[in-house]
Amino acid sequence: MCGIAGVFHHQTDRSIDAQTLVNMAAIMHHRGPDGYGYQVKQEHGVGFSHARLSIIDLNEQRGRQPFMSADKRLMLTHNGEFYDFKRIRADLTARGAAFRSKSDSEIVLHLFERYGLEHTLSELRGEFAFGLFDEQDDSLYLVRDRFGIKPLYWTETEHGVVFGSELKVLFAHPDVKREFSPEGLYHQLIQVMVPGSTAFAGINQVQPGYVVKIQRNNGKLSISEHKYWDVNFPNEHDYPGDDVDEEQYIEGVRAKLLEAVQHRMTADVPVGCYLSGGIDSCAILGLASASTQTSVKAFTIGFDSDAYDETPIAREMAEATDADHHIMALKANDLYDHFVKTLWHTERTIYNTLGVAKYLMSKEVHEAGYKVVMTGEGSDELFAGYPAFRKDMFLHGLDHLPEVERVEWQELLEKNNKLFKGAMLAREEFVSDAFNQKMGFTPSCVQPWLSCSSVALPLMSATMREQVSEYDPSKAIADTLDETMLDGRHPLDRAQYVWIKTMLEGQILTWGGDRVDMANSMEARPAFLDHHLAEYAFTVPPHLRIKGNKEKYVLREAMKGLLPETLYKREKFAFMAPPAHTDPEKWQAVEKLAEQFLNEKAVKSAGLLDYEQVVRTFERHQDDDVPAEEQVQLDAVINHMLGVQVLHHHFVATDVPQQAAQRAQELGWIA
């Protein structure tokens, strides 16, 4: 797991500055503290750099990237892990390939040379993002894994294309502009983003499961993208009936998950596990413990609020597996004290300080001497674990049930998840015409955030607000969804598809995943997002994902033998940090941050927000008559207001190229 960067010029005679490439690597030193490398092909107007976190092939010289093919035709810079690479390497070696390292990354060069890009992608299993330059067709390929576990950004400048693992890597290049777009600001204030976009003007993400190809012809770059993989559920009528033998699916899920876990235990360093009180992480720890001869190190976040703390169940699971258990107990003031630093890493706003908690956890993991942990992310997406999925199932996917029974189930769902109303569940139904036209209903997972539009729009400064007066954020999101993946699908499948395309990539895997993990040089491996497991999970009938009022039924049954009884019977509990309104000390920390970033001078200087509306929002939050679910929503809105101001401070007001150059000098990273 590492950080990558690169530059590709329109004109081959325009030189690449090697030190700029090194500076781009230096500003993400946290992603790769074990060394740096760079390669420049001046005659081709292209250069790559790399910051290395050594996990596979610890030999510093042999594993240093960027890699070049033997004939110098191909140049590669790669971030992530390819599982099953030893089998692929052995097969290629038997066919005559000569490997110069033991790194998993090198398989890309040999696969591409022999089979081309499409076959190469079909062989790759894991989490990855890479840039590959092919001298033969004078093209740069930017490739991202199927779910977007690893980040990859790119932008077009006056002189060419700049890419990198993080936004700050692009901003370290002096040609890249650093300014918010009005649409990007709008989406930062409502949490949910347009797939492929960022908060900043002209800065794009390679979408999950996509390849962006930049080809040079006569001094001009043509940019195209294509999708090589998608979340493809069966047609609703192709599922077996209610009398299907569920045991075959239970066995299938168990086998596929075990295989995914065992692949992710491959490393030349120790592998630990994140452990919460949920089925997902407990299943991972249980399988990992049974697959190894030694005790597994497990890491748990604890909160000083009984309503949100999951350590008792985590402790029970750790004892059952004889894990070496480490609990990090967080207090209210721990979270907002590290809010500003966390956002330097997330590069987007966060609605809940769980992102800060995970940043602090990765710090403890790093200090404990671990570089790799397995996590439970992706399980809720595959097996319909979130409350929003059950709500959509009850509303749209159970036509055979009497209306009275559907209403009873929904009331029970709302009651058991009242802590999260205003965040995980909408305060009231929000209907988007764009979503209704695209897929027949507005998924419950996006309703809480789209419903914030009426709050967010007035918060924007007059200049910004005028530019989005005709803009519909829900339509912008809906327009990116592939209709062919929605047509004819069961309502639950459609709801899961939307979450995977929006909240999984834009939130769970970003400020809840890679960015806060790699902030402390720690690689997280989400076993549930193994695409072989995912493709099998897509075939599980909806009524076995949610059976009656029980979410993740098939996974629950597959893991029944290793789960504590309490957890096996427990309803899904969304893992999040206690919101600010629940703790006076935490609210004081919010007010302290607001004094720094949301004072009148700071707000007017940034030009993003309307100061009078900011003041009114705080006044509304403090009104004793405001219901609890509105306070939850206002907590999120205030976090977003703070967030955009902090992001402006980090990436617009700060001279990032100078910051990167200074960091390279401090590290002694010299071209």
XYZ file of C-alpha atoms in Angstrom:
671
model
C 0.000 0.000 0.000
C 1.495 3.255 -1.114
C 0.946 6.620 -2.740
C 1.296 7.369 -6.449
C 1.673 10.488 -8.590
C 2.394 11.447 -12.161
C 2.451 14.027 -14.942
C 1.700 13.567 -18.664
C 2.301 16.551 -20.946
C 0.595 17.512 -24.187
C 3.970 18.243 -25.772
C 6.849 15.782 -25.569
C 9.368 18.599 -25.718
C 8.078 20.131 -22.501
C 10.368 18.873 -19.752
C 9.177 17.130 -16.598
C 10.556 18.583 -13.378
C 11.756 15.586 -11.359
C 11.810 17.472 -8.066
C 8.141 18.392 -8.474
C 7.382 14.672 -8.812
C 9.363 13.998 -5.637
C 7.559 16.839 -3.839
C 4.244 15.251 -4.839
C 5.408 12.014 -3.224
C 6.707 13.827 -0.148
C 3.409 15.507 0.700
C 1.891 12.015 1.040
C 4.806 10.637 3.038
C 2.199 9.253 5.457
C 1.084 6.846 2.709
C 4.599 5.619 2.064
C 7.176 6.360 4.749
C 9.456 3.457 3.749
C 10.997 5.162 0.736
C 10.358 7.050 -2.481
C 11.094 6.633 -6.131
C 10.569 8.453 -9.429
C 11.046 7.830 -13.129
C 11.028 10.388 -15.922
C 10.835 9.664 -19.642
C 11.739 13.131 -20.864
C 11.530 12.193 -24.530
C 7.903 11.180 -23.940
C 6.836 14.016 -21.657
C 5.827 11.717 -18.820
C 6.997 11.126 -15.259
C 5.797 9.098 -12.266
C 6.636 9.074 -8.570
C 5.854 6.787 -5.661
C 5.906 6.780 -1.842
C 6.261 3.241 -0.513
C 4.736 1.398 2.429
C 6.499 -1.957 2.245
C 4.220 -4.918 2.923
C 5.030 -7.351 0.098
C 8.748 -7.732 -0.790
C 10.501 -5.758 1.930
C 13.710 -5.413 -0.104
C 13.982 -1.634 -0.463
C 15.867 -1.578 -3.765
C 14.048 -4.454 -5.454
C 10.559 -3.259 -4.531
C 11.093 0.420 -5.337
C 8.662 1.912 -7.821
C 7.908 3.182 -10.430
C 8.592 -0.062 -12.328
C 9.717 -0.191 -15.955
C 9.313 -3.149 -18.276
C 12.523 -4.752 -19.513
C 12.204 -3.081 -22.922
C 11.284 0.295 -21.322
C 7.952 0.315 -23.187
C 5.821 0.314 -20.029
C 6.087 2.358 -16.850
C 3.959 1.615 -13.770
C 3.197 3.258 -10.444
C 0.847 1.238 -8.249
C -0.944 1.613 -4.917
C -2.688 -1.323 -3.257
C -2.554 -5.085 -3.135
C -3.094 -7.800 -5.738
C -4.105 -11.053 -4.060
C -3.379 -14.440 -5.618
C -0.354 -12.777 -7.252
C 1.937 -15.707 -6.477
C -0.142 -18.051 -8.651
C -0.235 -15.480 -11.458
C 3.513 -14.864 -11.169
C 4.258 -18.591 -11.277
C 2.040 -19.048 -14.334
C 3.680 -16.127 -16.146
C 7.146 -17.375 -15.205
C 6.313 -20.774 -16.701
C 5.390 -18.910 -19.895
C 8.757 -17.185 -20.039
C 8.298 -13.988 -18.059
C 11.348 -12.820 -16.110
C 10.441 -11.057 -12.847
C 12.907 -8.685 -11.231
C 11.141 -8.373 -7.865
C 8.907 -10.299 -5.475
C 6.384 -7.452 -5.483
C 2.756 -8.157 -6.369
C 2.750 -4.948 -8.440
C 5.045 -6.308 -11.151
C 2.420 -8.759 -12.451
C 0.660 -5.818 -14.195
C 3.596 -5.236 -16.537
C 3.817 -8.870 -17.635
C 0.057 -9.391 -17.937
C -0.337 -6.210 -19.995
C 2.541 -7.111 -22.335
C 1.054 -10.531 -23.087
C -2.690 -10.057 -22.928
C -3.564 -6.355 -23.073
C -5.511 -4.276 -20.607
C -8.918 -5.987 -20.482
C -7.543 -9.445 -19.719
C -5.128 -7.924 -17.194
C -8.011 -6.321 -15.313
C -9.958 -9.587 -15.218
C -6.977 -11.243 -13.472
C -6.532 -8.567 -10.794
C -8.064 -9.311 -7.396
C -7.868 -6.884 -4.518
C -7.769 -3.161 -3.854
C -5.692 -1.054 -6.220
C -5.136 2.141 -8.151
C -2.387 2.528 -10.719
C -1.027 4.630 -13.520
C 0.422 2.808 -16.528
C 2.186 4.519 -19.431
C 2.423 2.597 -22.699
C 5.014 4.013 -25.061
C 3.632 1.952 -27.958
C 0.318 3.807 -28.197
C 1.560 6.916 -26.350
C -1.142 6.556 -23.724
C -1.533 6.879 -19.981
C -4.015 4.541 -18.291
C -5.444 5.403 -14.868
C -7.124 2.386 -13.275
C -9.118 2.049 -10.054
C -10.366 -1.074 -8.290
C -13.948 -2.291 -8.563
C -15.364 -0.692 -5.396
C -13.065 2.332 -5.061
C -11.186 1.089 -2.000
C -8.076 2.909 -3.211
C -8.339 6.572 -4.255
C -7.159 8.043 -7.555
C -7.579 11.673 -8.690
C -6.711 13.459 -11.912
C -7.016 16.867 -13.502
C -6.213 18.520 -16.812
C -3.951 21.573 -16.664
C -2.709 24.036 -19.261
C 0.185 21.695 -20.060
C -1.277 18.216 -19.613
C -2.663 15.829 -17.000
C -1.634 15.482 -13.358
C -2.742 12.514 -11.229
C -2.228 11.204 -7.721
C -3.546 9.252 -4.749
C -4.763 12.338 -2.892
C -5.952 15.830 -3.751
C -2.984 17.400 -1.962
C -0.704 15.464 -4.328
C -2.293 17.208 -7.308
C -2.247 20.546 -5.482
C 1.496 20.111 -4.869
C 1.961 20.656 -8.611
C 2.124 24.402 -9.395
C 0.018 24.022 -12.569
C -3.031 22.746 -10.669
C -5.643 25.324 -9.612
C -7.004 25.134 -6.071
C -10.564 26.449 -5.805
C -13.979 25.156 -4.768
C -16.614 24.651 -7.407
C -20.130 25.835 -6.483
C -21.516 22.349 -7.109
C -18.705 20.758 -5.111
C -19.383 23.100 -2.185
C -23.103 22.275 -2.330
C -22.410 18.539 -2.112
C -19.912 18.981 0.715
C -22.696 20.631 2.704
C -25.163 17.776 2.089
C -22.635 14.913 2.512
C -23.544 12.841 -0.553
C -21.403 13.537 -3.635
C -21.717 13.046 -7.366
C -19.688 9.921 -8.255
C -16.410 10.914 -9.903
C -16.472 14.459 -8.531
C -14.704 16.340 -5.730
C -15.225 19.618 -3.888
C -12.752 21.346 -6.190
C -13.165 22.793 -9.670
C -11.713 20.633 -12.428
C -10.514 17.863 -10.084
C -11.928 14.439 -10.938
C -11.849 10.978 -9.426
C -11.386 7.834 -11.460
C -14.667 6.084 -10.685
C -14.630 2.592 -9.161
C -14.383 -0.116 -11.801
C -13.252 2.389 -14.446
C -10.251 3.051 -16.661
C -9.428 6.590 -17.753
C -7.324 6.583 -20.919
C -5.340 9.684 -21.884
C -3.905 9.332 -25.391
C -1.590 11.815 -27.072
C -1.943 12.629 -30.756
C 0.049 15.408 -32.423
C 0.560 17.348 -29.205
C -3.029 17.013 -28.005
C -4.499 14.766 -25.318
C -7.770 12.923 -25.851
C -9.378 11.657 -22.659
C -11.861 8.805 -22.521
C -13.146 6.459 -19.853
C -14.752 3.050 -19.830
C -16.247 0.797 -17.205
C -14.662 -2.642 -16.849
C -16.811 -3.881 -13.921
C -20.095 -3.059 -12.231
C -22.457 -4.178 -9.492
C -24.629 -6.500 -11.551
C -27.590 -8.034 -9.714
C -29.737 -10.635 -11.516
C -33.054 -9.717 -13.105
C -35.753 -9.800 -10.441
C -37.546 -12.673 -12.187
C -34.390 -14.812 -12.371
C -34.204 -15.336 -8.600
C -35.488 -18.667 -7.279
C -38.762 -18.650 -5.342
C -39.350 -18.521 -1.586
C -39.034 -22.308 -1.361
C -35.364 -22.230 -2.426
C -32.887 -24.296 -0.398
C -31.244 -21.537 1.652
C -28.468 -23.867 2.845
C -26.700 -23.665 -0.519
C -26.400 -19.889 -0.147
C -25.269 -20.150 3.477
C -22.547 -22.604 2.435
C -21.591 -20.450 -0.553
C -21.219 -17.259 1.477
C -19.162 -19.074 4.112
C -16.781 -20.544 1.523
C -16.320 -17.297 -0.415
C -15.733 -15.210 2.715
C -13.195 -17.679 4.105
C -11.313 -17.581 0.795
C -11.341 -13.757 0.825
C -10.028 -13.630 4.398
C -7.242 -16.106 3.715
C -6.084 -14.125 0.672
C -5.955 -10.971 2.786
C -3.713 -12.591 5.373
C -0.946 -12.625 2.742
C 1.795 -10.201 3.799
C 5.455 -10.091 4.754
C 4.433 -8.251 7.954
C 1.889 -9.153 10.708
C -1.835 -8.718 9.906
C -4.290 -7.589 12.599
C -8.076 -7.012 12.646
C -10.384 -4.128 13.438
C -13.078 -5.323 15.836
C -16.362 -3.576 16.648
C -19.500 -5.118 18.082
C -20.896 -5.978 14.662
C -21.265 -9.275 12.828
C -18.924 -8.135 10.054
C -15.698 -7.527 11.979
C -16.452 -10.395 14.378
C -16.784 -12.767 11.409
C -13.459 -11.538 9.987
C -11.676 -12.010 13.326
C -13.235 -15.435 13.817
C -12.134 -16.701 10.414
C -8.691 -15.083 10.667
C -8.094 -16.631 14.095
C -9.105 -20.072 12.830
C -6.821 -19.690 9.794
C -3.605 -18.966 11.664
C -1.426 -20.718 14.233
C -0.872 -17.604 16.318
C -3.042 -15.160 18.237
C -4.483 -12.355 16.096
C -4.135 -8.757 17.269
C -7.569 -7.066 17.420
C -8.168 -3.301 17.732
C -11.416 -1.767 19.051
C -12.695 1.819 19.382
C -14.594 2.544 22.604
C -16.727 5.634 23.280
C -17.575 7.222 26.639
C -21.292 6.920 25.857
C -23.083 3.663 26.601
C -25.581 4.340 23.810
C -22.799 4.226 21.171
C -20.139 2.023 22.767
C -19.695 -1.507 21.403
C -16.725 -2.697 23.454
C -18.618 -5.274 25.602
C -19.530 -7.409 22.570
C -16.097 -6.842 20.998
C -14.457 -7.999 24.226
C -16.623 -11.131 24.267
C -15.598 -11.954 20.676
C -11.917 -11.317 21.395
C -12.028 -13.680 24.368
C -13.791 -16.352 22.307
C -11.016 -16.265 19.676
C -8.142 -15.784 22.135
C -7.244 -12.560 20.316
C -4.665 -10.110 21.649
C -7.214 -7.345 22.229
C -6.400 -3.630 22.286
C -9.211 -1.190 23.196
C -8.807 2.531 22.544
C -11.181 4.404 24.866
C -12.094 7.807 23.437
C -13.468 10.759 25.377
C -15.623 13.539 23.987
C -12.815 16.096 23.635
C -10.516 13.603 21.856
C -12.602 13.849 18.687
C -12.903 17.559 17.904
C -9.327 18.126 19.116
C -8.225 16.155 16.035
C -10.940 17.321 13.635
C -8.742 19.747 11.675
C -5.905 17.273 11.177
C -8.329 14.526 10.142
C -9.790 16.732 7.402
C -6.319 17.351 5.983
C -6.349 13.631 5.288
C -9.996 13.077 4.294
C -9.989 16.072 1.903
C -13.759 16.226 2.203
C -16.281 17.060 4.904
C -17.477 14.502 7.450
C -20.922 14.474 9.061
C -19.862 12.481 12.137
C -16.618 12.336 14.113
C -16.351 8.585 13.564
C -13.839 9.618 10.878
C -11.733 11.264 13.598
C -12.072 8.187 15.816
C -10.823 5.960 13.004
C -7.928 8.346 12.358
C -6.946 8.025 16.043
C -7.350 4.253 15.903
C -5.023 3.908 12.908
C -2.504 5.975 14.867
C -2.658 3.451 17.728
C -2.358 0.551 15.286
C 0.757 2.145 13.799
C 2.239 2.734 17.256
C 1.583 -0.926 18.099
C 3.880 -1.861 15.195
C 1.204 -2.970 12.718
C 0.958 -1.904 9.071
C -1.995 -4.094 8.025
C -5.456 -4.810 9.431
C -8.487 -6.563 8.006
C -11.815 -4.759 8.349
C -15.530 -5.486 8.011
C -16.411 -2.745 5.506
C -18.618 -3.872 2.632
C -20.722 -6.441 4.472
C -23.705 -4.119 4.923
C -23.530 -3.222 1.236
C -23.528 -6.864 0.085
C -26.011 -8.312 2.562
C -28.369 -5.351 3.124
C -27.345 -4.475 6.665
C -28.280 -0.799 6.911
C -31.648 0.360 8.305
C -32.309 2.186 5.010
C -32.253 -1.128 3.126
C -34.836 -2.689 5.414
C -36.998 0.398 5.038
C -36.881 0.122 1.239
C -37.537 -3.611 1.437
C -40.614 -3.011 3.579
C -41.855 -0.146 1.388
C -41.082 -1.449 -2.090
C -40.013 -5.097 -1.994
C -42.720 -6.903 -0.046
C -45.774 -6.480 -2.231
C -47.127 -9.842 -1.047
C -47.328 -8.675 2.593
C -50.470 -7.001 3.975
C -50.089 -3.225 4.363
C -50.685 -3.468 8.137
C -47.771 -5.886 8.563
C -45.434 -3.723 6.462
C -46.290 -0.686 8.576
C -45.663 -2.621 11.812
C -42.211 -3.669 10.597
C -41.338 -0.143 9.558
C -42.441 1.262 12.922
C -40.216 -1.272 14.686
C -37.298 -0.285 12.447
C -37.785 3.426 13.196
C -38.040 2.742 16.939
C -34.853 0.645 17.073
C -32.876 3.219 15.074
C -34.119 6.458 16.628
C -30.531 7.425 17.554
C -29.699 7.716 13.847
C -32.802 9.515 12.599
C -31.612 12.641 10.834
C -28.424 10.877 9.667
C -28.771 7.195 8.690
C -32.545 7.600 8.305
C -34.349 10.707 7.032
C -36.435 12.798 9.438
C -39.254 12.669 6.911
C -39.682 11.240 3.452
C -37.827 13.091 0.698
C -38.905 12.450 -2.877
C -36.563 13.143 -5.808
C -38.199 13.267 -9.241
C -34.864 12.365 -10.827
C -34.465 9.205 -8.728
C -38.116 8.260 -9.144
C -37.779 8.482 -12.921
C -34.494 6.589 -12.920
C -35.390 3.701 -10.617
C -39.004 3.974 -9.490
C -38.410 5.407 -5.986
C -35.990 7.556 -3.994
C -33.710 5.233 -1.989
C -33.907 5.770 1.762
C -30.091 5.836 1.981
C -29.814 9.167 0.140
C -32.935 10.809 1.534
C -31.320 12.136 4.760
C -28.696 13.997 2.752
C -30.776 15.161 -0.195
C -33.296 16.513 2.314
C -30.492 18.763 3.641
C -30.557 20.698 0.369
C -33.063 23.198 1.726
C -30.731 23.837 4.674
C -27.476 23.824 2.693
C -28.434 26.187 -0.129
C -29.073 29.232 2.099
C -25.762 28.549 3.870
C -23.808 29.205 0.685
C -22.481 32.702 0.015
C -24.553 34.773 -2.420
C -21.901 34.403 -5.144
C -21.790 30.630 -4.821
C -25.555 30.279 -4.347
C -26.372 32.179 -7.543
C -24.293 29.716 -9.567
C -26.339 26.721 -8.375
C -29.786 28.334 -8.330
C -30.950 25.985 -11.125
C -28.874 23.011 -9.990
C -30.543 19.816 -8.742
C -28.052 17.748 -6.698
C -30.266 14.663 -6.758
C -30.493 14.771 -10.567
C -26.705 15.187 -10.834
C -26.259 11.985 -8.803
C -29.049 10.039 -10.511
C -27.673 10.903 -13.957
C -24.436 9.031 -13.191
C -26.223 5.752 -12.404
C -26.233 3.106 -15.129
C -29.838 2.413 -16.077
C -28.951 -1.036 -17.397
C -27.886 -2.027 -13.864
C -31.246 -0.859 -12.446
C -33.803 -1.942 -15.022
C -35.672 -5.109 -14.075
C -33.907 -5.392 -10.702
C -35.572 -6.068 -7.365
C -36.168 -2.874 -5.299
C -33.659 -4.036 -2.656
C -31.033 -4.564 -5.362
C -31.666 -1.072 -6.717
C -31.307 0.436 -3.236
C -28.045 -1.435 -2.610
C -26.708 -0.396 -6.029
C -27.262 3.290 -5.226
C -25.580 3.017 -1.824
C -22.549 1.227 -3.303
C -22.218 3.908 -5.987
C -22.577 6.841 -3.599
C -22.116 6.314 0.134
C -19.744 3.332 0.037
C -17.165 4.981 -2.205
C -17.794 8.582 -1.157
C -17.955 8.034 2.596
C -17.291 4.544 4.010
C -14.131 3.924 1.979
C -12.933 7.544 2.107
C -13.303 9.284 5.465
C -14.146 5.986 7.115
C -11.482 3.990 5.273
C -8.341 4.574 3.221
C -7.779 8.235 4.012
C -7.860 7.916 7.804
C -6.052 4.568 7.752
C -3.236 5.629 5.429
C -2.949 8.881 7.390
C -0.901 6.755 9.779
C 0.731 4.435 7.233
C -1.756 1.659 7.922
C -3.249 -0.531 5.202
C -6.846 -1.656 5.716
C -8.072 -4.732 3.833
C -11.877 -5.050 3.575
C -12.367 -8.763 2.902
C -16.072 -8.418 2.134
C -15.177 -6.314 -0.926
C -13.386 -9.199 -2.599
C -15.117 -9.165 -5.981
C -15.425 -12.956 -6.118
C -17.385 -12.858 -2.850
C -19.370 -9.826 -4.024
C -20.387 -11.429 -7.307
C -21.656 -14.439 -5.361
C -23.475 -12.225 -2.847
C -25.312 -10.497 -5.715
C -26.944 -13.846 -6.543
C -28.370 -14.329 -3.025
C -32.163 -13.784 -3.226
C -33.371 -10.605 -1.504
C -35.511 -12.562 0.969
C -32.352 -14.309 2.223
C -30.509 -11.035 2.701
C -33.419 -9.620 4.702
C -35.562 -12.416 6.122
C -38.549 -11.166 8.049
C -37.207 -8.324 10.160
C -33.654 -9.728 10.267
C -30.979 -8.081 8.149
C -27.925 -9.927 6.778
C -29.713 -13.221 7.369
C -27.582 -15.390 5.090
C -24.315 -14.001 6.514
C -25.627 -14.358 10.067
C -26.392 -18.045 9.419
C -23.074 -18.643 7.637
C -21.141 -17.289 10.635
C -23.463 -18.599 13.370
C -20.916 -21.103 14.655
C -18.324 -18.483 15.573
C -20.511 -15.558 16.719
C -21.408 -14.908 20.370
C -25.125 -15.605 20.884
C -25.747 -11.971 21.880
C -24.386 -10.769 18.566
C -26.090 -13.465 16.496
C -29.477 -12.289 17.792
C -28.710 -8.567 17.772
C -30.157 -6.126 15.243
C -27.732 -4.094 13.122
C -26.445 -1.072 15.061
C -24.926 1.659 12.912
C -21.372 2.324 14.119
C -20.903 6.050 14.636
C -19.472 8.430 17.213
C -21.801 10.240 19.657
C -23.009 13.466 17.958
C -22.006 16.806 19.444
C -25.437 17.614 20.913
C -25.252 14.541 23.182
C -22.344 15.840 25.273
C -21.760 19.379 26.660
C -17.982 18.924 26.572
C -18.129 17.901 22.935
C -20.327 20.868 22.074
C -17.811 23.211 23.754
C -15.126 21.743 21.469
C -17.363 22.488 18.462
C -17.811 26.080 19.600
C -14.053 26.443 20.032
C -13.498 25.315 16.430
C -16.261 27.627 15.263
C -14.511 30.577 16.892
C -11.489 29.830 14.737
C -13.045 28.795 11.413
C -16.599 30.186 11.422
C -15.968 33.696 12.752
C -17.155 36.541 10.531
C -13.707 37.384 9.163
C -12.841 33.763 8.314
C -16.188 33.128 6.633
C -16.130 36.288 4.511
C -12.470 35.774 3.590
C -13.119 32.279 2.244
C -16.199 33.400 0.318
C -17.956 30.041 0.638
C -20.651 30.579 3.281
C -23.205 33.194 4.295
C -22.191 34.383 7.755
C -25.698 35.408 8.864
C -27.008 31.947 7.987
C -24.130 30.338 9.868
C -25.140 32.283 12.985
C -28.807 31.310 12.557
C -27.869 27.634 12.230
C -26.022 27.706 15.555
C -28.951 29.516 17.175
C -31.359 26.894 15.858
C -29.129 24.097 17.170
C -29.259 25.612 20.667
C -33.036 26.057 20.689
C -34.485 23.833 23.433
C -37.602 23.206 21.345
C -35.665 21.566 18.485
C -36.536 17.846 18.295
C -33.740 15.267 18.689
C -33.766 14.127 15.048
C -33.346 17.732 13.869
C -30.444 18.157 16.281
C -28.800 15.079 14.716
C -29.225 16.684 11.294
C -27.941 20.063 12.513
C -24.894 18.362 14.053
C -24.087 17.059 10.578
C -24.699 20.446 8.943
C -22.419 22.189 11.457
C -19.704 19.588 10.875
C -20.018 20.290 7.154
C -19.816 24.072 7.653
C -16.697 23.636 9.741
C -15.429 21.174 7.169
C -15.576 23.437 4.126
C -13.840 26.218 6.053
C -11.109 23.824 7.218
C -10.681 22.482 3.669
C -10.328 26.041 2.372
C -7.674 26.698 4.998
C -5.748 23.515 4.136
C -5.885 23.574 0.349
C -6.796 27.059 -0.918
C -5.346 29.517 1.609
C -2.207 27.420 2.099
C 0.542 27.438 -0.554
C 0.475 23.682 -1.147
C 3.348 23.532 -3.697
C 5.575 25.322 -1.202
C 4.351 23.045 1.592
C 5.227 19.992 -0.499
C 8.678 21.332 -1.383
C 9.368 22.018 2.285
C 8.239 18.511 3.229
C 10.583 16.963 0.653
C 13.450 19.020 2.027
C 12.680 17.922 5.606
C 12.646 14.265 4.522
C 15.755 14.554 2.387
C 13.785 13.369 -0.650
C 15.796 14.878 -3.469
C 15.625 14.182 -7.206
